Structure formats: structure tokens, C-alpha cells
């Protein structure tokens, strides 16, 4: 495929049948506009934010009282308030349907399968809601869960949201200290944990960990049966009950929904925590709902009863993204475990059997499938699949090509980027524009996204900071235990006054799309020239000898030199010829500035629980600085590989 041709262009029929097109036509009729394409729709959405977000509320059928005012203090990022008179409930909007149709489908590796109807989900939420209230849980109280991505987790979250409690979750593979670093800060009134889980075919016992965490948190504990013996885990945990015992006294009835202000806290999400104790980021009921239903309905084109899948754990904001698909009437397909257990076909088996319309995953997973030699395009029937989304790290141009050559050729591929900070996306796909190799299609509707240079000036055709110049609904309400908003301001507004600086190194393309070059705090500066690490990974990770790579800048001789660490495939060796080939590829594929001064082979690369490599932690180790929170890592022992390397002493 040639880079001067798009990989995919929506047919006129595809465009006209998309909810985004219907929304655009509705806005034209309602407000006397003449919007005709995504560019004009986006421009209007940021110049007329009050009208746009009101239209989103109405078009998407948000349940609740909207109120007359859509935005106050709109010119002040930290003081802006969307829908200040509104009352709504997140759970009411997600429990959008009833009946015996599937709300949730669950696969736990190759071990467990389950289906929950809308009625079963509502009945479970009702019983949980009553149990929470009996325990004294009310508005503003925290419910914390260390759970797999399974139906019971969603039911527990919805029960919390229904009464105005605040939900927070992580995955059960977190270590004891990692869980306490998060939940210890928010002092939950209830701790929910699974009885065990499977990963890569092995039963993972959590009995000791759950008991220790429950004791430290000092909160009542509910054990949800999954893998292992729930009764035994509950018996070994002080003050614990199994889920069945917890809800046994209560019969299902109609769920009651507390009417809540738009800005009422809904979720507490956590930063990765690789540079210190994780920040507790508080997201609002209305902001999360409005932004996420916009992404599901308009950007992803989700319609009722479609099957929506995202490969995620409960410790990643993509879980919060996924569950909100219920508000669009979608059936959510949940998966817990290794995506390569028992082999690399499991997720495509799932997609074929259930008929996914939307398949969401990480760029790392797409690259792993490519390198495994699998070709789902020929091995699986993916007729129903119309949209594939990728996030977690920038998807390489070769990753784009593989999706079309190896997975499906008539599919919309949406590389998306945003994060925990906004529980949503700044830039993502849309059904009205073409997909170009290596590019994110565009900015989210209602988001004044731009790329600025260090002087705070918008730039085109060059790299800069990804910013959002106007307030938007899914900005955090606050950080927990940050009463004067000092940490909040420092996180996003220190770089540019009254403008959100996201910390991504980005670039507009000639097609109006964007390329993310990596985190700007991991940007390399050899000779004072800013270089994105993703540009280097895009070159070396396409070589058959390289499984993955990590790049840092090492302070050296009053400058910064580029150091590249590579994890090689089995049987490969870092010979002089391979080093030369890597440097040549980087020089020709990126630029001479990108060529590393040192290339070093390592047997493992440290990553977070959600699979993101941790450049800053490695940089700290190389410079002899302590890594403050190794508990945030999936494989903290990998950091030891970077200590005192002789190759970096000269």
C-alpha cells in the first residue's frame, strides 16, 4: 500500500448511515446550519460549545434534567462548569434497556463463559444497591474493587453510581502495595475482590494478598467467585463475605437512581504512578457520560444491540470507556486473561463467534499478532467487524498496514489517544473521513485540540505539544486530597496559562490528521532538537530480530545522547551487523538526529499493568535515581537490567 493513497475511505452509503452524519443533519435542521463534512462540524462544535453539547445531550437521549444553562465561565479552564443546573444518574443511563437480550458477554480465557441479559444485570444491580445502602454507603462514599473485567464488576460499579457513591477499580494482578498506594488514599467504605483469576492458563491465587489489603484498608470486603474457592478466600479475610452472602437478604426490584449534579464525582482513576504515588483523578458523572456517549455514538457509530469489545483490564481507563457503551444500547463483550491463551487466536475466535462490530485493543497487541505470523483475515470470519480501534501507545505505520493486509481490508481503523486524565480521547476516528497510514483521523468533536510550539504558538507540519485550548466536559473535577488544586494545576496548566497541556508530542498532517510521537516528558533532546521516541520504535520494531524497544536520553558530556535498548527475538544476537542495520534504518526512516549513540540488548523491558513501556523509570535508573513506585509495574524486576550498565560509562 502506498502512503499517497488512503488505506480506507468511507463509501457514501457508509457516511450517510453513520450516526455522526445523522447528528450533523439534525444540527443543520435545528440550528439553521449548513455543515457538510467533518471539518465544518468540528469547527462549529468548538466555536459554539454550549449549542454543540446541548445537541449531543438531546441526540444521544441522555436521561435526566438538562437545565437551561449549558456552560458558565467557559473562558476559564479551571472555573468552567458545564450544565450547572442539570440532574442525572450515570447508572440510569447505562441501564438503558430491559429484557432477555444480551447486555454482557464474558469470556475468561478458555476457562469460563457467561452471558448476562439486561434483566439479569438490573436485578443484580438492585440487590447490590440495597446491600450497599444497608452497609451505610451513600453519596460521595468510595467503593473500591480489585477485579477482573467480568460482568459482576460492572454490576458493582452501576450499584455504586446509582446511589451517588464513587467507584474506583484496579486489576487483580496488582501487587499488595500497588493496590494500597491507590485505594489507601481514598479510604473506601467497601472493598470488592475476586476469589482468584486465570492468566496464561494458570490459576492465580489471591488469598494472602486480599486478606492483607482488606486488613490495611479496614473496610468490609466482598469476595466475588471466579477462579479458586470464594468461600475459602472469604474465610481467610477478616470481615469478608462472598457476593452471594452479601446480597442474599435482598430481593430484586426496580433500581432507584439518585438524581445528581452534573459535576458529582463518579470515578476515581489513577495515574500510572511510575514517578511517585499515583495521582487520584476524580471524574464527574455528567462529564464522563456526555463525553463517552459522544465517542460511542458519534465517533464509533455504535447503534443498539451491536457487539462492542475492548481488550482492557479494570486498571485502565479503557474499562470505563467500554462500560459506557451500555448507554448506547450496545452489548458489551468482556474478556479477562492473556490474549494469547491458549494461543493467539482467542480474541479473533471471540470476534467471530459473537460477531463484534467494534474490536478495540492496544497497538502492542496488533504488533504482537503481526509478529506471531497470524493472519486473522484468512483464518476467521470477521464479516460483522466494521471498526477496529487501537490505543495505549502510537500505532506504527506498519501496524496500520498489517490491520488491512492481515486482519480485514474493508474496515475503519481508528488509532485513538487521550487518557486517564480525561477518561476519554482527545483525538480519535470518525466515520466521515479517510484513514491514512500512521495517522489518527482527527480531533474529538467539542475539543479545541491543537499543536503548539514552545512559545505557545500553533504550528502545522512540525512537532509540538498537544493542547486543548478550551474547557470541555470531561476535565477532572479535582484530584483527591488536593483541596487547593495545586497538583491539578501543576499537572496540566503550568506550561501554558489557561490551556490544557496534555504531555503528548504531536504533529498535524497534511490530511488534517495527527501523529503522536510519544510522551513529551520522554522527548529526547540531542543537540537541543526535540525527537519523539515513537519515531525510533516505528523503525526498529519492524525488524524481524526486534521484539520491542525502549529509548531514553542519557545526560552525557553537557548534552543528551540517545540510548536505545532492544529486546531481541529468540536466537537473535546484537551483532555489529545488526547494530549497523538498525542505525541505517533509523537514519533513513527517521533522520540522522534519531540515530542512537548506543544500542544495548536487554532480556526484558519494564512496562505498566496496562502494557505501556516506562521510559522515565528506565531513565531514572540509568541516572542513578530511585524509582519511586515500582508497584505500578507489571515486571518491576526488569528495571534491574538497566542498573550500572558498563556500555553507558563511555
Coordinates of C-alpha atoms in Angstrom, one line a residue:
X1 CA 0.0 0.0 0.0
X2 CA 1.3 3.4 -0.9
X3 CA 1.4 6.3 1.5
X4 CA -0.1 8.7 -1.1
X5 CA -3.3 6.7 -1.0
X6 CA -5.7 6.3 1.9
X7 CA -6.0 2.9 3.4
X8 CA -9.7 3.2 3.7
X9 CA -12.3 5.8 2.6
X10 CA -15.9 5.6 3.7
X11 CA -18.4 5.0 1.0
X12 CA -21.2 7.5 0.5
X13 CA -23.6 4.9 1.9
X14 CA -21.3 4.3 5.0
X15 CA -21.1 8.0 5.7
X16 CA -24.9 8.6 5.3
X17 CA -25.8 5.7 7.5
X18 CA -23.5 6.8 10.3
X19 CA -24.9 8.4 13.5
X20 CA -22.4 11.2 13.1
X21 CA -23.9 12.1 9.7
X22 CA -27.4 12.0 11.2
X23 CA -26.3 14.2 14.1
X24 CA -24.8 16.7 11.6
X25 CA -28.1 16.8 9.6
X26 CA -30.1 17.2 12.8
X27 CA -27.9 20.2 13.8
X28 CA -28.3 21.7 10.4
X29 CA -32.1 21.5 10.7
X30 CA -32.3 22.6 14.3
X31 CA -29.9 25.5 14.2
X32 CA -30.1 26.6 10.6
X33 CA -26.6 25.5 9.7
X34 CA -25.1 24.2 6.5
X35 CA -22.5 21.7 7.9
X36 CA -21.3 19.3 5.2
X37 CA -18.3 17.4 6.4
X38 CA -16.3 16.6 9.5
X39 CA -14.1 19.7 9.3
X40 CA -17.1 22.1 9.3
X41 CA -18.8 20.0 12.0
X42 CA -15.7 20.1 14.3
X43 CA -15.1 23.8 13.7
X44 CA -18.7 24.6 14.8
X45 CA -18.5 22.2 17.8
X46 CA -15.7 24.2 19.3
X47 CA -16.9 27.8 18.4
X48 CA -20.4 27.0 19.7
X49 CA -19.7 24.7 22.6
X50 CA -22.9 25.4 24.5
X51 CA -25.1 24.6 21.5
X52 CA -23.0 21.6 20.5
X53 CA -23.0 19.9 23.9
X54 CA -26.7 20.6 24.2
X55 CA -27.3 18.9 20.9
X56 CA -25.2 15.9 22.0
X57 CA -27.3 15.6 25.1
X58 CA -30.5 15.6 23.1
X59 CA -29.4 13.5 20.2
X60 CA -27.9 10.8 22.4
X61 CA -31.0 10.7 24.6
X62 CA -29.4 11.4 27.9
X63 CA -31.8 10.6 30.7
X64 CA -32.1 13.4 33.3
X65 CA -32.9 17.1 33.6
X66 CA -30.6 19.1 31.3
X67 CA -31.5 22.6 32.7
X68 CA -31.3 25.8 30.6
X69 CA -27.6 26.7 31.0
X70 CA -25.1 24.6 29.1
X71 CA -21.9 26.4 30.2
X72 CA -20.8 29.1 32.6
X73 CA -17.3 30.6 33.0
X74 CA -16.5 29.0 29.6
X75 CA -13.4 31.1 29.0
X76 CA -11.7 29.9 32.2
X77 CA -10.4 26.4 32.1
X78 CA -10.4 25.8 35.9
X79 CA -13.7 27.6 36.5
X80 CA -15.8 26.4 33.6
X81 CA -18.9 24.5 34.5
X82 CA -21.0 22.5 32.1
X83 CA -24.7 22.1 32.6
X84 CA -24.7 23.6 36.1
X85 CA -28.4 23.1 36.6
X86 CA -28.6 19.5 35.4
X87 CA -29.6 16.4 37.4
X88 CA -28.8 12.9 36.1
X89 CA -27.6 9.5 37.1
X90 CA -24.8 7.6 35.3
X91 CA -26.3 4.1 36.1
X92 CA -29.7 5.1 34.9
X93 CA -28.3 6.0 31.5
X94 CA -26.3 2.7 31.3
X95 CA -29.2 0.5 32.3
X96 CA -30.8 1.8 29.2
X97 CA -32.7 -1.3 28.2
X98 CA -34.6 -4.3 29.6
X99 CA -35.5 -7.8 28.5
X100 CA -33.7 -11.0 27.8
X101 CA -31.4 -9.7 25.2
X102 CA -27.6 -9.8 25.9
X103 CA -26.2 -6.8 27.8
X104 CA -22.9 -8.5 28.7
X105 CA -21.0 -11.5 27.2
X106 CA -17.9 -12.7 29.1
X107 CA -15.0 -15.0 28.2
X108 CA -12.4 -15.7 30.8
X109 CA -9.5 -17.1 28.8
X110 CA -10.6 -20.5 27.7
X111 CA -12.0 -21.3 31.2
X112 CA -15.3 -19.5 31.7
X113 CA -18.1 -18.2 29.5
X114 CA -21.1 -16.3 30.7
X115 CA -24.0 -14.2 29.4
X116 CA -26.0 -11.6 31.2
X117 CA -29.3 -10.3 29.9
X118 CA -30.4 -6.7 30.6
X119 CA -32.9 -8.0 33.2
X120 CA -30.2 -10.1 34.9
X121 CA -27.9 -7.0 35.1
X122 CA -30.6 -4.8 36.5
X123 CA -31.7 -7.4 39.1
X124 CA -28.1 -7.8 40.3
X125 CA -27.6 -4.0 40.5
X126 CA -30.8 -3.8 42.5
X127 CA -29.7 -6.3 45.1
X128 CA -26.2 -4.8 45.3
X129 CA -27.7 -1.3 45.7
X130 CA -29.8 -2.5 48.6
X131 CA -26.8 -4.2 50.2
X132 CA -24.7 -1.0 49.8
X133 CA -27.4 1.1 51.5
X134 CA -27.7 -1.4 54.3
X135 CA -24.0 -1.1 54.9
X136 CA -24.3 2.7 55.2
X137 CA -22.8 3.6 51.8
X138 CA -24.2 6.9 50.4
X139 CA -23.3 9.8 48.2
X140 CA -19.6 10.6 48.0
X141 CA -18.5 7.3 49.7
X142 CA -15.9 5.3 47.8
X143 CA -16.3 1.7 46.6
X144 CA -13.0 0.1 45.6
X145 CA -12.6 -3.1 43.6
X146 CA -9.7 -5.3 42.7
X147 CA -11.5 -7.3 40.0
X148 CA -11.2 -8.9 36.6
X149 CA -13.1 -7.4 33.6
X150 CA -16.2 -9.5 34.3
X151 CA -20.0 -8.9 34.5
X152 CA -20.1 -8.7 38.3
X153 CA -17.6 -5.8 38.2
X154 CA -19.9 -3.8 36.0
X155 CA -22.9 -4.6 38.3
X156 CA -20.9 -3.5 41.3
X157 CA -19.9 -0.2 39.6
X158 CA -23.5 0.5 38.5
X159 CA -24.8 -0.1 42.0
X160 CA -22.3 2.4 43.4
X161 CA -23.2 5.0 40.7
X162 CA -26.9 4.5 41.2
X163 CA -26.7 6.0 44.8
X164 CA -24.0 8.6 44.1
X165 CA -21.1 6.6 45.6
X166 CA -17.7 7.0 43.9
X167 CA -16.2 3.9 42.1
X168 CA -12.6 3.0 41.7
X169 CA -11.0 -0.1 40.4
X170 CA -7.8 -1.9 39.6
X171 CA -6.9 -5.3 38.2
X172 CA -6.1 -8.3 40.4
X173 CA -2.6 -8.6 39.1
X174 CA -1.6 -5.5 41.1
X175 CA 0.7 -6.2 44.0
X176 CA -0.4 -5.6 47.5
X177 CA 1.5 -2.3 47.8
X178 CA 0.3 -1.1 44.4
X179 CA -3.3 -1.6 45.5
X180 CA -2.7 0.2 48.8
X181 CA -0.9 3.0 47.1
X182 CA -4.2 3.6 45.2
X183 CA -7.1 2.7 47.5
X184 CA -5.3 3.7 50.7
X185 CA -5.5 7.3 49.6
X186 CA -9.3 7.2 49.0
X187 CA -10.4 5.3 52.1
X188 CA -13.1 3.1 50.6
X189 CA -16.2 2.1 52.6
X190 CA -16.2 -1.2 50.8
X191 CA -13.5 -3.3 49.2
X192 CA -14.5 -5.8 46.5
X193 CA -12.1 -8.5 45.3
X194 CA -12.2 -11.7 43.2
X195 CA -11.5 -15.2 44.6
X196 CA -8.7 -15.7 42.1
X197 CA -8.1 -15.3 38.4
X198 CA -6.5 -17.1 35.4
X199 CA -3.6 -15.8 33.4
X200 CA -1.9 -17.8 30.6
X201 CA -3.7 -20.9 31.7
X202 CA -2.6 -20.8 35.3
X203 CA -4.8 -20.2 38.4
X204 CA -3.5 -17.1 40.2
X205 CA -4.2 -17.3 44.0
X206 CA -5.0 -14.1 45.7
X207 CA -6.0 -15.3 49.2
X208 CA -3.0 -13.8 51.0
X209 CA -3.0 -10.6 49.1
X210 CA -6.7 -9.9 49.5
X211 CA -6.5 -10.6 53.3
X212 CA -3.6 -8.2 53.7
X213 CA -5.2 -5.4 51.7
X214 CA -8.5 -5.8 53.5
X215 CA -6.9 -5.6 56.8
X216 CA -4.9 -2.5 55.9
X217 CA -7.9 -0.7 54.3
X218 CA -10.1 -1.6 57.3
X219 CA -13.2 -1.8 55.2
X220 CA -15.8 -4.6 54.8
X221 CA -14.9 -6.9 52.0
X222 CA -16.9 -8.8 49.4
X223 CA -15.4 -11.8 47.6
X224 CA -16.7 -12.4 44.1
X225 CA -16.4 -16.0 42.9
X226 CA -14.4 -16.5 39.7
X227 CA -11.3 -18.7 40.0
X228 CA -10.4 -20.6 43.1
X229 CA -12.6 -21.1 46.2
X230 CA -14.5 -17.9 47.1
X231 CA -15.7 -19.4 50.4
X232 CA -12.1 -20.2 51.4
X233 CA -10.9 -16.7 50.4
X234 CA -13.7 -15.1 52.4
X235 CA -13.0 -17.3 55.4
X236 CA -9.3 -16.2 55.3
X237 CA -10.2 -12.5 55.0
X238 CA -11.2 -10.5 58.1
X239 CA -14.7 -9.1 57.8
X240 CA -15.4 -10.6 54.4
X241 CA -18.5 -12.1 52.8
X242 CA -19.0 -13.8 49.5
X243 CA -21.0 -11.9 46.9
X244 CA -23.9 -14.4 47.3
X245 CA -24.0 -13.9 51.1
X246 CA -23.7 -10.1 50.7
X247 CA -26.8 -9.8 48.6
X248 CA -28.8 -12.8 50.0
X249 CA -31.1 -10.7 52.2
X250 CA -32.4 -8.7 49.3
X251 CA -34.9 -9.4 46.5
X252 CA -34.5 -7.7 43.2
X253 CA -36.8 -4.8 42.5
X254 CA -36.7 -1.7 40.3
X255 CA -33.4 0.1 40.7
X256 CA -33.7 3.5 42.3
X257 CA -31.5 6.3 40.8
X258 CA -30.4 9.2 42.9
X259 CA -30.6 12.5 40.8
X260 CA -27.1 14.0 40.9
X261 CA -25.5 17.3 39.8
X262 CA -23.6 17.1 36.5
X263 CA -20.2 17.6 38.4
X264 CA -20.9 15.0 41.1
X265 CA -17.9 12.6 41.4
X266 CA -18.3 9.3 39.6
X267 CA -14.9 7.6 39.1
X268 CA -11.5 7.9 40.7
X269 CA -8.8 6.9 38.2
X270 CA -5.1 6.7 39.0
X271 CA -2.1 7.9 37.1
X272 CA 0.4 5.2 36.3
X273 CA 2.4 6.1 39.4
X274 CA 5.8 5.3 37.9
X275 CA 7.2 8.6 39.2
X276 CA 5.7 8.6 42.6
X277 CA 2.5 7.7 44.4
X278 CA -0.4 7.6 41.8
X279 CA -2.5 10.8 41.5
X280 CA -6.1 10.2 42.3
X281 CA -8.0 11.8 39.4
X282 CA -11.7 12.4 40.1
X283 CA -14.1 12.4 37.1
X284 CA -17.7 13.7 37.0
X285 CA -21.0 11.9 36.4
X286 CA -22.1 14.2 33.6
X287 CA -18.7 14.9 32.1
X288 CA -17.8 11.2 31.7
X289 CA -21.2 10.2 30.4
X290 CA -21.6 13.0 27.9
X291 CA -18.1 12.7 26.5
X292 CA -18.1 8.9 26.3
X293 CA -21.5 8.6 24.8
X294 CA -20.4 11.1 22.2
X295 CA -17.4 8.9 21.4
X296 CA -19.5 5.7 21.3
X297 CA -22.5 7.1 19.3
X298 CA -20.9 9.6 17.0
X299 CA -17.2 8.7 16.6
X300 CA -17.6 5.0 16.8
X301 CA -21.1 4.9 15.2
X302 CA -22.4 2.4 17.8
X303 CA -26.1 1.5 17.5
X304 CA -28.3 -0.6 19.8
X305 CA -27.5 -4.3 20.0
X306 CA -24.2 -4.0 18.3
X307 CA -21.4 -6.0 19.9
X308 CA -18.6 -3.8 21.3
X309 CA -15.3 -5.3 22.6
X310 CA -12.2 -3.7 24.1
X311 CA -9.3 -5.7 25.4
X312 CA -8.7 -4.0 28.7
X313 CA -8.3 -4.6 32.5
X314 CA -10.2 -2.8 35.2
X315 CA -7.0 -0.8 36.0
X316 CA -7.0 1.0 32.7
X317 CA -9.4 3.9 31.7
X318 CA -10.5 1.9 28.6
X319 CA -12.6 -0.2 31.0
X320 CA -14.5 2.9 32.0
X321 CA -14.7 3.8 28.3
X322 CA -16.0 0.3 27.4
X323 CA -18.7 0.1 30.1
X324 CA -20.3 3.3 28.9
X325 CA -21.2 1.6 25.7
X326 CA -24.2 0.3 27.6
X327 CA -25.6 3.8 27.3
X328 CA -25.7 3.4 23.5
X329 CA -27.7 0.2 23.9
X330 CA -24.7 -1.9 22.9
X331 CA -23.9 -5.5 24.0
X332 CA -20.5 -5.4 25.7
X333 CA -18.1 -8.3 25.1
X334 CA -15.8 -8.7 28.1
X335 CA -12.5 -10.7 28.2
X336 CA -10.2 -11.4 31.1
X337 CA -6.8 -13.0 30.9
X338 CA -4.0 -13.4 28.4
X339 CA -4.8 -12.5 24.8
X340 CA -2.5 -15.4 23.8
X341 CA -4.0 -18.1 25.9
X342 CA -4.2 -20.8 24.8
X343 CA -3.0 -19.3 21.6
X344 CA -3.0 -16.0 19.7
X345 CA -6.4 -16.8 18.1
X346 CA -8.5 -16.4 21.2
X347 CA -9.7 -12.9 20.6
X348 CA -10.4 -13.4 17.0
X349 CA -12.3 -16.6 17.9
X350 CA -14.3 -14.5 20.2
X351 CA -14.9 -11.8 17.5
X352 CA -16.0 -14.4 15.0
X353 CA -18.3 -16.3 17.4
X354 CA -20.0 -13.2 18.8
X355 CA -19.9 -11.0 15.7
X356 CA -18.1 -8.0 17.1
X357 CA -18.9 -4.7 15.3
X358 CA -16.2 -2.9 17.2
X359 CA -12.9 -4.5 18.2
X360 CA -10.7 -2.4 20.5
X361 CA -7.2 -3.2 21.6
X362 CA -3.7 -1.9 22.1
X363 CA -1.0 -1.1 19.5
X364 CA 1.2 -3.6 21.2
X365 CA -1.3 -6.3 20.7
X366 CA -1.6 -5.6 17.0
X367 CA 2.2 -5.6 16.7
X368 CA 2.3 -8.9 18.6
X369 CA -0.2 -10.5 16.3
X370 CA 1.7 -9.3 13.3
X371 CA 5.0 -10.7 14.6
X372 CA 3.4 -14.0 15.5
X373 CA 2.6 -14.7 11.9
X374 CA -1.1 -14.9 12.4
X375 CA -3.5 -13.7 9.6
X376 CA -7.0 -13.5 11.0
X377 CA -8.1 -12.2 7.6
X378 CA -7.8 -15.7 6.2
X379 CA -8.4 -17.8 9.4
X380 CA -11.5 -16.1 10.7
X381 CA -14.9 -14.8 9.5
X382 CA -14.9 -11.2 10.6
X383 CA -17.8 -10.1 8.4
X384 CA -19.5 -8.1 11.1
X385 CA -16.4 -6.2 12.1
X386 CA -16.6 -2.6 10.8
X387 CA -14.3 -0.7 13.2
X388 CA -11.0 -1.5 14.9
X389 CA -9.6 0.9 17.4
X390 CA -6.1 1.0 18.8
X391 CA -4.6 2.9 21.8
X392 CA -2.1 2.6 24.7
X393 CA 0.8 3.7 22.5
X394 CA 1.1 5.1 19.0
X395 CA 0.3 2.6 16.3
X396 CA 3.1 2.3 13.9
X397 CA 2.6 2.8 10.1
X398 CA 3.4 -0.9 9.7
X399 CA 0.7 -1.7 12.3
X400 CA -1.8 0.2 10.1
X401 CA -0.7 -1.7 7.1
X402 CA -1.0 -5.1 8.9
X403 CA -4.6 -4.4 10.0
X404 CA -5.6 -4.0 6.4
X405 CA -3.4 -6.8 5.0
X406 CA -3.7 -9.3 7.9
X407 CA -7.0 -8.6 9.6
X408 CA -9.6 -7.1 7.3
X409 CA -9.3 -4.9 4.3
X410 CA -12.7 -3.2 4.4
X411 CA -12.6 -1.8 7.9
X412 CA -12.3 1.6 9.6
X413 CA -9.1 1.6 11.7
X414 CA -9.1 4.3 14.3
X415 CA -6.0 5.0 16.2
X416 CA -7.1 6.9 19.3
X417 CA -5.3 8.8 22.1
X418 CA -6.4 10.6 25.2
X419 CA -6.1 9.0 28.6
X420 CA -6.8 8.6 32.3
X421 CA -6.7 12.4 32.7
X422 CA -9.8 12.9 30.7
X423 CA -11.3 9.4 30.8
X424 CA -11.7 9.7 27.0
X425 CA -10.0 10.7 23.8
X426 CA -8.6 14.0 22.5
X427 CA -8.0 12.5 19.1
X428 CA -9.7 9.5 17.5
X429 CA -11.5 8.2 14.5
X430 CA -14.6 9.4 12.7
X431 CA -16.8 7.8 10.0
X432 CA -16.7 10.7 7.6
X433 CA -13.1 10.8 6.7
X434 CA -10.4 8.6 5.2
X435 CA -7.8 6.6 7.1
X436 CA -4.2 7.3 6.2
X437 CA -1.3 5.1 7.2
X438 CA 0.2 6.1 10.5
X439 CA -2.3 8.9 11.2
X440 CA -5.0 9.4 13.8
X441 CA -8.1 10.7 11.8
X442 CA -8.7 13.8 13.8
X443 CA -9.7 15.6 16.9
X444 CA -12.8 14.8 19.0
X445 CA -15.9 16.9 18.5
X446 CA -16.2 19.7 21.0
X447 CA -12.5 19.6 21.8
X448 CA -10.3 22.5 20.8
X449 CA -7.3 20.4 20.2
X450 CA -4.1 21.9 18.7
X451 CA -0.4 21.5 18.5
X452 CA 1.7 24.3 19.9
X453 CA 5.4 25.1 19.9
X454 CA 7.4 26.0 23.0
X455 CA 6.4 29.7 22.5
X456 CA 2.7 28.8 22.7
X457 CA 2.0 29.3 19.0
X458 CA 0.0 26.9 16.9
X459 CA 2.2 25.0 14.4
X460 CA 1.5 22.9 11.3
X461 CA 3.9 20.4 9.7
X462 CA 6.2 20.4 12.8
X463 CA 6.1 18.7 16.1
X464 CA 4.9 20.3 19.3
X465 CA 2.8 19.9 22.4
X466 CA -0.7 18.6 22.2
X467 CA -3.0 21.1 23.9
X468 CA -6.7 21.8 24.3
X469 CA -7.4 25.5 24.2
X470 CA -10.9 25.5 25.6
X471 CA -12.7 23.8 28.5
X472 CA -14.5 20.5 27.9
X473 CA -16.9 18.4 30.0
X474 CA -14.7 15.5 30.9
X475 CA -12.0 17.5 32.6
X476 CA -11.4 16.1 36.1
X477 CA -13.5 17.5 38.8
X478 CA -10.4 17.5 41.0
X479 CA -7.5 15.4 42.3
X480 CA -8.3 13.6 45.6
X481 CA -6.7 15.2 48.6
X482 CA -5.8 18.3 46.6
X483 CA -8.1 21.0 48.2
X484 CA -6.3 24.0 46.6
X485 CA -6.0 22.3 43.2
X486 CA -2.2 22.8 43.3
X487 CA -1.5 19.3 41.9
X488 CA -4.2 19.7 39.4
X489 CA -2.9 23.0 38.1
X490 CA 0.7 21.7 38.0
X491 CA -0.3 18.6 36.0
X492 CA -2.0 20.4 33.1
X493 CA -1.7 24.2 33.3
X494 CA 1.8 25.1 34.3
X495 CA 3.2 25.1 30.7
X496 CA 0.6 27.4 29.1
X497 CA -1.7 29.7 31.0
X498 CA -5.4 28.7 30.9
X499 CA -4.7 26.0 28.3
X500 CA -4.6 22.2 28.9
X501 CA -1.2 20.8 28.0
X502 CA -1.6 17.1 27.7
X503 CA 2.0 15.9 27.7
X504 CA 2.0 14.3 24.3
X505 CA 4.5 15.2 21.5
X506 CA 2.3 15.6 18.4
X507 CA 2.1 16.8 14.8
X508 CA -0.7 17.8 12.4
X509 CA -0.5 16.0 9.0
X510 CA -1.4 17.4 5.6
X511 CA -4.6 15.4 5.7
X512 CA -5.8 17.1 8.8
X513 CA -4.9 14.1 11.0
X514 CA -2.5 13.8 13.8
X515 CA 0.6 11.7 14.7
X516 CA 1.5 11.2 18.3
X517 CA 5.3 10.9 18.7
X518 CA 5.3 9.8 22.3
X519 CA 5.0 11.4 25.6
X520 CA 6.6 14.9 25.6
X521 CA 8.1 14.3 29.1
X522 CA 10.0 11.4 27.4
X523 CA 11.0 13.5 24.4
X524 CA 14.7 13.3 23.5
X525 CA 16.7 16.5 23.1
X526 CA 20.1 15.7 21.5
X527 CA 21.8 18.9 20.4
X528 CA 18.7 20.8 21.5
X529 CA 16.5 19.2 18.8
X530 CA 13.3 17.6 20.1
X531 CA 12.7 14.0 19.0
X532 CA 9.8 11.7 19.7
X533 CA 10.6 8.2 20.9
X534 CA 7.8 6.6 18.8
X535 CA 9.7 7.7 15.6
X536 CA 12.6 5.4 16.6
X537 CA 10.3 2.5 17.7
X538 CA 8.5 2.7 14.3
X539 CA 11.8 1.9 12.6
X540 CA 13.5 -0.8 14.7
X541 CA 10.4 -2.7 15.8
X542 CA 9.7 -3.6 12.2
X543 CA 12.9 -5.5 12.0
X544 CA 12.4 -9.3 12.5
X545 CA 15.1 -9.6 15.1
X546 CA 13.5 -7.0 17.4
X547 CA 10.5 -7.8 19.7
X548 CA 10.3 -4.4 21.3
X549 CA 12.4 -1.4 22.1
X550 CA 12.8 1.4 24.7
X551 CA 14.6 4.6 24.1
X552 CA 15.9 7.3 26.6
X553 CA 18.0 10.3 26.6
X554 CA 21.2 9.9 28.7
X555 CA 22.8 13.1 30.1
X556 CA 26.3 13.0 28.6
X557 CA 29.1 15.4 28.0
X558 CA 26.9 18.5 28.7
X559 CA 24.4 17.3 26.2
X560 CA 21.9 14.4 25.8
X561 CA 22.7 11.3 23.8
X562 CA 20.1 8.8 22.5
X563 CA 20.3 5.3 24.0
X564 CA 18.2 2.5 22.5
X565 CA 17.5 -0.7 24.4
X566 CA 16.2 -3.7 22.4
X567 CA 14.7 -7.0 23.3
X568 CA 15.5 -9.4 20.6
X569 CA 13.7 -12.5 19.3
X570 CA 14.8 -15.9 20.4
X571 CA 18.0 -16.9 18.7
X572 CA 18.9 -13.3 17.6
X573 CA 22.1 -11.7 18.8
X574 CA 23.1 -8.0 18.8
X575 CA 26.0 -8.3 16.3
X576 CA 27.9 -5.4 14.8
X577 CA 26.0 -6.0 11.6
X578 CA 22.6 -5.8 13.3
X579 CA 23.6 -2.6 15.1
X580 CA 24.7 -1.2 11.8
X581 CA 21.4 -2.2 10.2
X582 CA 19.4 -0.6 13.0
X583 CA 21.2 2.7 12.7
X584 CA 20.9 2.7 8.9
X585 CA 17.2 2.0 9.1
X586 CA 16.7 4.8 11.7
X587 CA 18.8 7.2 9.8
X588 CA 16.9 6.7 6.5
X589 CA 13.5 6.1 8.0
X590 CA 13.6 8.9 10.6
X591 CA 16.6 11.2 10.4
X592 CA 20.3 11.3 11.4
X593 CA 19.3 13.1 14.6
X594 CA 17.4 10.0 15.6
X595 CA 20.3 7.6 15.4
X596 CA 21.2 6.3 18.9
X597 CA 24.7 6.8 20.2
X598 CA 24.3 3.4 22.0
X599 CA 22.3 0.3 21.2
X600 CA 22.1 -2.2 24.0
X601 CA 20.3 -5.6 24.2
X602 CA 18.3 -6.4 27.3
X603 CA 16.2 -9.5 28.1
X604 CA 13.2 -7.6 29.3
X605 CA 11.6 -4.1 29.1
X606 CA 9.6 -2.8 32.1
X607 CA 6.0 -1.9 31.5
X608 CA 2.9 -0.8 33.4
X609 CA 0.0 -3.1 34.2
X610 CA -1.7 -1.8 31.0
X611 CA 1.3 -2.7 28.9
X612 CA 2.9 0.8 28.4
X613 CA 6.7 0.8 28.5
X614 CA 8.1 3.1 31.1
X615 CA 10.8 5.3 29.6
X616 CA 11.0 7.7 32.6
X617 CA 11.6 4.9 35.1
X618 CA 14.5 3.5 33.0
X619 CA 15.9 7.0 32.6
X620 CA 15.9 7.4 36.3
X621 CA 17.7 4.0 36.8
X622 CA 20.3 4.9 34.3
X623 CA 21.0 8.2 36.0
X624 CA 21.2 6.6 39.4
X625 CA 17.9 8.0 40.6
X626 CA 15.4 6.0 42.7
X627 CA 12.2 4.8 41.0
X628 CA 9.5 5.8 43.5
X629 CA 6.8 3.3 42.8
X630 CA 7.8 0.0 41.3
X631 CA 4.5 -1.4 42.4
X632 CA 2.9 0.3 39.4
X633 CA 4.9 -2.0 37.1
X634 CA 3.9 -5.4 35.8
X635 CA 7.5 -6.6 35.8
X636 CA 9.5 -4.4 38.2
X637 CA 12.4 -6.8 38.2
X638 CA 13.2 -5.7 34.7
X639 CA 14.5 -2.4 36.0
X640 CA 17.5 -4.2 37.5
X641 CA 18.7 -4.9 33.9
X642 CA 19.4 -1.2 33.5
X643 CA 21.5 -0.6 36.6
X644 CA 25.2 0.2 36.2
X645 CA 25.5 -0.8 32.6
X646 CA 29.1 -0.8 31.5
X647 CA 28.1 0.3 28.0
X648 CA 26.9 3.6 29.3
X649 CA 30.1 4.5 31.1
X650 CA 31.9 5.7 28.0

